[in-house]
Amino acid sequence: IYTLGVSPGTVIRNNLIHDVTANHYGGWGIYHDEGSTHLLVENNVVYHTKFAPFNIHFSKEVTVRNNIFALGKLEQLSRGRVEPHKSVYFENNIVYWREGELFSKNWKDEPYTFHISPKKKNDTATLTSTFDCDWNLYYNPTQKVEEVAFNKGSWAEWRKRGKDVHSQYADPFFANPDQGDFTLKPDSPAFALGFQPIDVSEVGPRIKTGPQKE
């Protein structure tokens, strides 16, 4: 799913996206490009992509919540650049992977100053955070959290920046992720973080049941 430009009111919800590949470029799951602004992305399941299941090039104030992003080959979450605003609010998501980077490209923060009111003597304010992320669940069954790079830093350094302060690194207890079944078992730690189950049973092509019309 590709988005472009200022799109208030746009909702991307309850999609099942998987097995997306590419040669040298492409192969993402959900891709926010060129000023994608004021979108809501929720309750999607994205897995088995060559590049990131979730990718940002340019975006502003996009809310991404209650999604499952899993098993990207080269990367999981990608952001192309730092911009002088909040690019994304990333909350209550599950990210599950076995290879590739977790946070790839540029997830740094740089201070930016903006004007508030010309009537005030000091009409500027400075903010330092260009994205928010919290209440997420991360897990790579092949790595301990101490071995995972959070945009080239450690989990402790990442949280010191105010990122994922309430998030956890723990097995989400999927039913069978190797077969594309991301149903959560009752004891999943995702529920304690506020994650809501995603029903994809009626997404996409399926066999029609019941009486058929002539």
PDB file of C-alpha atoms in Angstrom:
ATOM      1  CA  ILE A   1       0.000   0.000   0.000  1.00  0.00           C
ATOM      2  CA  TYR A   2       1.524   3.291  -1.150  1.00  0.00           C
ATOM      3  CA  THR A   3       0.442   6.719   0.125  1.00  0.00           C
ATOM      4  CA  LEU A   4       1.285  10.164  -1.191  1.00  0.00           C
ATOM      5  CA  GLY A   5       0.632  13.714   0.022  1.00  0.00           C
ATOM      6  CA  VAL A   6      -1.601  15.360   2.610  1.00  0.00           C
ATOM      7  CA  SER A   7      -4.533  12.998   3.172  1.00  0.00           C
ATOM      8  CA  PRO A   8      -6.506  13.867   6.333  1.00  0.00           C
ATOM      9  CA  GLY A   9      -9.169  11.292   7.093  1.00  0.00           C
ATOM     10  CA  THR A  10      -7.422   8.453   5.265  1.00  0.00           C
ATOM     11  CA  VAL A  11      -7.595   5.134   7.108  1.00  0.00           C
ATOM     12  CA  ILE A  12      -5.608   2.016   6.185  1.00  0.00           C
ATOM     13  CA  ARG A  13      -7.213  -0.771   8.177  1.00  0.00           C
ATOM     14  CA  ASN A  14      -7.580  -4.578   8.283  1.00  0.00           C
ATOM     15  CA  ASN A  15      -5.300  -5.412   5.385  1.00  0.00           C
ATOM     16  CA  LEU A  16      -3.336  -8.628   5.015  1.00  0.00           C
ATOM     17  CA  ILE A  17      -0.137  -7.963   3.044  1.00  0.00           C
ATOM     18  CA  HIS A  18       2.476 -10.659   2.491  1.00  0.00           C
ATOM     19  CA  ASP A  19       5.085 -12.139   0.172  1.00  0.00           C
ATOM     20  CA  VAL A  20       6.134  -8.858  -1.443  1.00  0.00           C
ATOM     21  CA  THR A  21       9.484  -9.001  -3.198  1.00  0.00           C
ATOM     22  CA  ALA A  22      11.638  -6.885  -5.486  1.00  0.00           C
ATOM     23  CA  ASN A  23      14.951  -6.916  -7.335  1.00  0.00           C
ATOM     24  CA  HIS A  24      16.924  -3.821  -6.237  1.00  0.00           C
ATOM     25  CA  TYR A  25      14.131  -1.422  -5.189  1.00  0.00           C
ATOM     26  CA  GLY A  26      10.697  -1.811  -3.660  1.00  0.00           C
ATOM     27  CA  GLY A  27       9.274  -4.781  -1.856  1.00  0.00           C
ATOM     28  CA  TRP A  28       7.755  -2.932   1.090  1.00  0.00           C
ATOM     29  CA  GLY A  29       4.416  -3.582   2.786  1.00  0.00           C
ATOM     30  CA  ILE A  30       3.065  -0.127   3.691  1.00  0.00           C
ATOM     31  CA  TYR A  31       4.997   2.840   2.280  1.00  0.00           C
ATOM     32  CA  HIS A  32       4.410   6.508   3.223  1.00  0.00           C
ATOM     33  CA  ASP A  33       5.956   8.760   0.590  1.00  0.00           C
ATOM     34  CA  GLU A  34       6.297  12.471  -0.257  1.00  0.00           C
ATOM     35  CA  GLY A  35       4.472  14.237   2.534  1.00  0.00           C
ATOM     36  CA  SER A  36       1.968  11.577   3.552  1.00  0.00           C
ATOM     37  CA  THR A  37       0.150  13.418   6.325  1.00  0.00           C
ATOM     38  CA  HIS A  38      -2.600  12.730   8.878  1.00  0.00           C
ATOM     39  CA  LEU A  39      -3.265   9.078   8.092  1.00  0.00           C
ATOM     40  CA  LEU A  40      -4.375   6.322  10.447  1.00  0.00           C
ATOM     41  CA  VAL A  41      -2.814   2.887   9.950  1.00  0.00           C
ATOM     42  CA  GLU A  42      -4.269   0.198  12.200  1.00  0.00           C
ATOM     43  CA  ASN A  43      -5.131  -3.499  12.465  1.00  0.00           C
ATOM     44  CA  ASN A  44      -2.984  -4.581   9.515  1.00  0.00           C
ATOM     45  CA  VAL A  45      -0.882  -7.740   9.276  1.00  0.00           C
ATOM     46  CA  VAL A  46       2.206  -7.398   7.070  1.00  0.00           C
ATOM     47  CA  TYR A  47       4.806 -10.132   6.691  1.00  0.00           C
ATOM     48  CA  HIS A  48       7.379 -11.724   4.371  1.00  0.00           C
ATOM     49  CA  THR A  49       8.516  -8.590   2.549  1.00  0.00           C
ATOM     50  CA  LYS A  50      11.976  -8.220   1.052  1.00  0.00           C
ATOM     51  CA  PHE A  51      12.389  -4.702   2.429  1.00  0.00           C
ATOM     52  CA  ALA A  52      10.566  -3.200   5.421  1.00  0.00           C
ATOM     53  CA  PRO A  53       6.989  -4.242   6.183  1.00  0.00           C
ATOM     54  CA  PHE A  54       6.587  -0.581   7.255  1.00  0.00           C
ATOM     55  CA  ASN A  55       8.469   2.188   5.444  1.00  0.00           C
ATOM     56  CA  ILE A  56       8.524   5.989   5.676  1.00  0.00           C
ATOM     57  CA  HIS A  57      10.153   8.265   3.147  1.00  0.00           C
ATOM     58  CA  PHE A  58       8.395  11.570   3.844  1.00  0.00           C
ATOM     59  CA  SER A  59       5.503  11.681   6.318  1.00  0.00           C
ATOM     60  CA  LYS A  60       3.986  13.931   8.947  1.00  0.00           C
ATOM     61  CA  GLU A  61       1.862  12.993  11.956  1.00  0.00           C
ATOM     62  CA  VAL A  62       0.895   9.534  10.762  1.00  0.00           C
ATOM     63  CA  THR A  63      -0.622   7.321  13.475  1.00  0.00           C
ATOM     64  CA  VAL A  64       0.415   3.675  13.244  1.00  0.00           C
ATOM     65  CA  ARG A  65      -1.199   1.512  15.905  1.00  0.00           C
ATOM     66  CA  ASN A  66      -2.197  -2.090  16.588  1.00  0.00           C
ATOM     67  CA  ASN A  67      -0.455  -3.644  13.588  1.00  0.00           C
ATOM     68  CA  ILE A  68       1.702  -6.734  13.166  1.00  0.00           C
ATOM     69  CA  PHE A  69       4.879  -6.231  11.114  1.00  0.00           C
ATOM     70  CA  ALA A  70       6.779  -9.480  10.717  1.00  0.00           C
ATOM     71  CA  LEU A  71       9.570 -11.332   8.986  1.00  0.00           C
ATOM     72  CA  GLY A  72      11.019  -8.685   6.710  1.00  0.00           C
ATOM     73  CA  LYS A  73      14.100 -10.066   5.010  1.00  0.00           C
ATOM     74  CA  LEU A  74      16.429  -7.023   5.002  1.00  0.00           C
ATOM     75  CA  GLU A  75      14.705  -4.673   7.454  1.00  0.00           C
ATOM     76  CA  GLN A  76      11.567  -4.277   9.550  1.00  0.00           C
ATOM     77  CA  LEU A  77      10.886  -0.557  10.137  1.00  0.00           C
ATOM     78  CA  SER A  78      12.457   1.995   7.809  1.00  0.00           C
ATOM     79  CA  ARG A  79      12.527   5.797   7.859  1.00  0.00           C
ATOM     80  CA  GLY A  80      14.431   7.706   5.205  1.00  0.00           C
ATOM     81  CA  ARG A  81      15.198  11.010   6.882  1.00  0.00           C
ATOM     82  CA  VAL A  82      14.776  13.346   9.838  1.00  0.00           C
ATOM     83  CA  GLU A  83      12.225  16.097   9.223  1.00  0.00           C
ATOM     84  CA  PRO A  84      11.309  19.181  11.342  1.00  0.00           C
ATOM     85  CA  HIS A  85       8.061  17.716  12.672  1.00  0.00           C
ATOM     86  CA  LYS A  86       6.661  14.489  14.077  1.00  0.00           C
ATOM     87  CA  SER A  87       6.749  11.929  11.303  1.00  0.00           C
ATOM     88  CA  VAL A  88       4.933   9.073  13.037  1.00  0.00           C
ATOM     89  CA  TYR A  89       3.229   7.992  16.237  1.00  0.00           C
ATOM     90  CA  PHE A  90       4.087   4.283  16.421  1.00  0.00           C
ATOM     91  CA  GLU A  91       2.196   2.588  19.253  1.00  0.00           C
ATOM     92  CA  ASN A  92       0.781  -0.793  20.297  1.00  0.00           C
ATOM     93  CA  ASN A  93       2.370  -2.648  17.402  1.00  0.00           C
ATOM     94  CA  ILE A  94       4.064  -6.054  17.296  1.00  0.00           C
ATOM     95  CA  VAL A  95       7.329  -6.378  15.362  1.00  0.00           C
ATOM     96  CA  TYR A  96       8.613  -9.931  14.898  1.00  0.00           C
ATOM     97  CA  TRP A  97      11.667 -10.835  12.827  1.00  0.00           C
ATOM     98  CA  ARG A  98      14.535 -13.286  12.411  1.00  0.00           C
ATOM     99  CA  GLU A  99      16.896 -11.459  10.038  1.00  0.00           C
ATOM    100  CA  GLY A 100      17.665  -7.944   8.858  1.00  0.00           C
ATOM    101  CA  GLU A 101      17.696  -4.660  10.781  1.00  0.00           C
ATOM    102  CA  LEU A 102      14.960  -3.667  13.201  1.00  0.00           C
ATOM    103  CA  PHE A 103      15.079   0.138  12.780  1.00  0.00           C
ATOM    104  CA  SER A 104      16.831   0.808   9.483  1.00  0.00           C
ATOM    105  CA  LYS A 105      17.902   4.019   7.737  1.00  0.00           C
ATOM    106  CA  ASN A 106      17.458   7.197   9.837  1.00  0.00           C
ATOM    107  CA  TRP A 107      15.623   7.128  13.157  1.00  0.00           C
ATOM    108  CA  LYS A 108      17.684   9.888  14.713  1.00  0.00           C
ATOM    109  CA  ASP A 109      16.272  13.049  16.266  1.00  0.00           C
ATOM    110  CA  GLU A 110      17.463  16.588  15.577  1.00  0.00           C
ATOM    111  CA  PRO A 111      16.217  19.713  17.408  1.00  0.00           C
ATOM    112  CA  TYR A 112      13.965  21.953  15.361  1.00  0.00           C
ATOM    113  CA  THR A 113      12.635  25.433  16.128  1.00  0.00           C
ATOM    114  CA  PHE A 114       9.341  26.929  15.015  1.00  0.00           C
ATOM    115  CA  HIS A 115       7.494  30.240  15.534  1.00  0.00           C
ATOM    116  CA  ILE A 116       4.490  30.405  17.845  1.00  0.00           C
ATOM    117  CA  SER A 117       3.123  33.946  17.733  1.00  0.00           C
ATOM    118  CA  PRO A 118       4.510  37.243  16.425  1.00  0.00           C
ATOM    119  CA  LYS A 119       2.861  39.024  19.389  1.00  0.00           C
ATOM    120  CA  LYS A 120       5.098  37.326  21.919  1.00  0.00           C
ATOM    121  CA  LYS A 121       8.588  38.590  22.738  1.00  0.00           C
ATOM    122  CA  ASN A 122      10.018  35.113  22.412  1.00  0.00           C
ATOM    123  CA  ASP A 123       7.846  33.605  19.721  1.00  0.00           C
ATOM    124  CA  THR A 124       9.805  30.405  19.123  1.00  0.00           C
ATOM    125  CA  ALA A 125       9.848  26.948  20.643  1.00  0.00           C
ATOM    126  CA  THR A 126      12.285  24.110  20.144  1.00  0.00           C
ATOM    127  CA  LEU A 127      11.353  20.447  20.038  1.00  0.00           C
ATOM    128  CA  THR A 128      13.726  17.521  19.896  1.00  0.00           C
ATOM    129  CA  SER A 129      11.601  14.451  19.107  1.00  0.00           C
ATOM    130  CA  THR A 130      10.711  13.808  15.463  1.00  0.00           C
ATOM    131  CA  PHE A 131       8.778  10.596  16.135  1.00  0.00           C
ATOM    132  CA  ASP A 132       7.115   8.844  19.039  1.00  0.00           C
ATOM    133  CA  CYS A 133       7.010   5.122  19.702  1.00  0.00           C
ATOM    134  CA  ASP A 134       5.795   3.280  22.790  1.00  0.00           C
ATOM    135  CA  TRP A 135       3.726   0.362  24.088  1.00  0.00           C
ATOM    136  CA  ASN A 136       5.104  -1.892  21.359  1.00  0.00           C
ATOM    137  CA  LEU A 137       6.221  -5.508  21.499  1.00  0.00           C
ATOM    138  CA  TYR A 138       9.461  -6.513  19.744  1.00  0.00           C
ATOM    139  CA  TYR A 139      10.913  -9.981  19.366  1.00  0.00           C
ATOM    140  CA  ASN A 140      13.582 -11.846  17.454  1.00  0.00           C
ATOM    141  CA  PRO A 141      13.780 -15.493  18.575  1.00  0.00           C
ATOM    142  CA  THR A 142      17.413 -15.679  17.447  1.00  0.00           C
ATOM    143  CA  GLN A 143      18.651 -12.695  19.495  1.00  0.00           C
ATOM    144  CA  LYS A 144      18.623 -11.494  23.060  1.00  0.00           C
ATOM    145  CA  VAL A 145      17.580  -7.889  23.520  1.00  0.00           C
ATOM    146  CA  GLU A 146      21.205  -6.985  24.331  1.00  0.00           C
ATOM    147  CA  GLU A 147      22.171  -8.148  20.834  1.00  0.00           C
ATOM    148  CA  VAL A 148      19.559  -6.093  18.971  1.00  0.00           C
ATOM    149  CA  ALA A 149      20.465  -2.721  17.461  1.00  0.00           C
ATOM    150  CA  PHE A 150      17.834  -0.056  17.957  1.00  0.00           C
ATOM    151  CA  ASN A 151      18.953   2.238  15.131  1.00  0.00           C
ATOM    152  CA  LYS A 152      22.602   1.356  15.803  1.00  0.00           C
ATOM    153  CA  GLY A 153      22.237   1.796  19.557  1.00  0.00           C
ATOM    154  CA  SER A 154      21.289  -0.428  22.477  1.00  0.00           C
ATOM    155  CA  TRP A 155      17.832  -0.955  23.967  1.00  0.00           C
ATOM    156  CA  ALA A 156      18.918   1.086  27.010  1.00  0.00           C
ATOM    157  CA  GLU A 157      20.192   3.969  24.852  1.00  0.00           C
ATOM    158  CA  TRP A 158      16.997   3.899  22.796  1.00  0.00           C
ATOM    159  CA  ARG A 159      14.829   4.167  25.897  1.00  0.00           C
ATOM    160  CA  LYS A 160      17.030   6.908  27.309  1.00  0.00           C
ATOM    161  CA  ARG A 161      15.963   8.931  24.260  1.00  0.00           C
ATOM    162  CA  GLY A 162      12.351   8.502  25.390  1.00  0.00           C
ATOM    163  CA  LYS A 163      11.548   5.789  22.842  1.00  0.00           C
ATOM    164  CA  ASP A 164       9.596   2.640  23.801  1.00  0.00           C
ATOM    165  CA  VAL A 165       9.748   3.415  27.512  1.00  0.00           C
ATOM    166  CA  HIS A 166       6.782   1.103  28.192  1.00  0.00           C
ATOM    167  CA  SER A 167       7.459  -1.364  25.380  1.00  0.00           C
ATOM    168  CA  GLN A 168       8.668  -4.940  25.859  1.00  0.00           C
ATOM    169  CA  TYR A 169      11.016  -7.346  24.160  1.00  0.00           C
ATOM    170  CA  ALA A 170       9.268 -10.693  24.494  1.00  0.00           C
ATOM    171  CA  ASP A 171       7.820 -13.581  22.522  1.00  0.00           C
ATOM    172  CA  PRO A 172       4.319 -12.571  21.345  1.00  0.00           C
ATOM    173  CA  PHE A 173       3.271 -16.250  21.230  1.00  0.00           C
ATOM    174  CA  PHE A 174       1.913 -16.385  17.701  1.00  0.00           C
ATOM    175  CA  ALA A 175       0.031 -19.564  16.788  1.00  0.00           C
ATOM    176  CA  ASN A 176       2.188 -20.429  13.759  1.00  0.00           C
ATOM    177  CA  PRO A 177       4.100 -17.529  12.194  1.00  0.00           C
ATOM    178  CA  ASP A 178       5.974 -19.805   9.775  1.00  0.00           C
ATOM    179  CA  GLN A 179       2.641 -20.655   8.168  1.00  0.00           C
ATOM    180  CA  GLY A 180       1.341 -17.087   8.276  1.00  0.00           C
ATOM    181  CA  ASP A 181      -0.868 -17.579  11.333  1.00  0.00           C
ATOM    182  CA  PHE A 182      -0.295 -14.580  13.602  1.00  0.00           C
ATOM    183  CA  THR A 183      -3.165 -15.352  15.953  1.00  0.00           C
ATOM    184  CA  LEU A 184      -2.088 -14.561  19.501  1.00  0.00           C
ATOM    185  CA  LYS A 185      -2.263 -17.193  22.201  1.00  0.00           C
ATOM    186  CA  PRO A 186      -4.203 -16.196  25.350  1.00  0.00           C
ATOM    187  CA  ASP A 187      -1.027 -15.680  27.391  1.00  0.00           C
ATOM    188  CA  SER A 188       0.604 -13.289  24.902  1.00  0.00           C
ATOM    189  CA  PRO A 189       2.341 -10.344  26.613  1.00  0.00           C
ATOM    190  CA  ALA A 190       0.953  -8.123  23.842  1.00  0.00           C
ATOM    191  CA  PHE A 191      -2.411  -8.005  25.594  1.00  0.00           C
ATOM    192  CA  ALA A 192      -0.902  -6.424  28.711  1.00  0.00           C
ATOM    193  CA  LEU A 193       0.406  -3.624  26.467  1.00  0.00           C
ATOM    194  CA  GLY A 194      -3.084  -2.945  25.134  1.00  0.00           C
ATOM    195  CA  PHE A 195      -2.866  -4.820  21.822  1.00  0.00           C
ATOM    196  CA  GLN A 196      -6.211  -5.879  20.368  1.00  0.00           C
ATOM    197  CA  PRO A 197      -6.589  -9.104  18.329  1.00  0.00           C
ATOM    198  CA  ILE A 198      -6.716  -8.638  14.541  1.00  0.00           C
ATOM    199  CA  ASP A 199      -9.224 -10.772  12.623  1.00  0.00           C
ATOM    200  CA  VAL A 200      -8.033 -11.448   9.058  1.00  0.00           C
ATOM    201  CA  SER A 201     -10.329 -14.444   8.460  1.00  0.00           C
ATOM    202  CA  GLU A 202     -12.418 -12.501   5.931  1.00  0.00           C
ATOM    203  CA  VAL A 203      -9.587 -10.620   4.240  1.00  0.00           C
ATOM    204  CA  GLY A 204      -8.819 -11.377   0.592  1.00  0.00           C
ATOM    205  CA  PRO A 205     -10.026 -14.153  -1.739  1.00  0.00           C
ATOM    206  CA  ARG A 206     -11.821 -17.041  -0.041  1.00  0.00           C
ATOM    207  CA  ILE A 207     -14.244 -19.822  -0.820  1.00  0.00           C
ATOM    208  CA  LYS A 208     -17.833 -18.674  -0.730  1.00  0.00           C
ATOM    209  CA  THR A 209     -20.100 -20.817   1.441  1.00  0.00           C
ATOM    210  CA  GLY A 210     -23.855 -21.123   1.659  1.00  0.00           C
ATOM    211  CA  PRO A 211     -26.504 -21.380  -1.056  1.00  0.00           C
ATOM    212  CA  GLN A 212     -25.448 -20.205  -4.511  1.00  0.00           C
ATOM    213  CA  LYS A 213     -27.674 -18.147  -6.768  1.00  0.00           C
ATOM    214  CA  GLU A 214     -28.428 -19.478 -10.254  1.00  0.00           C
TER     215      GLU A 214
END
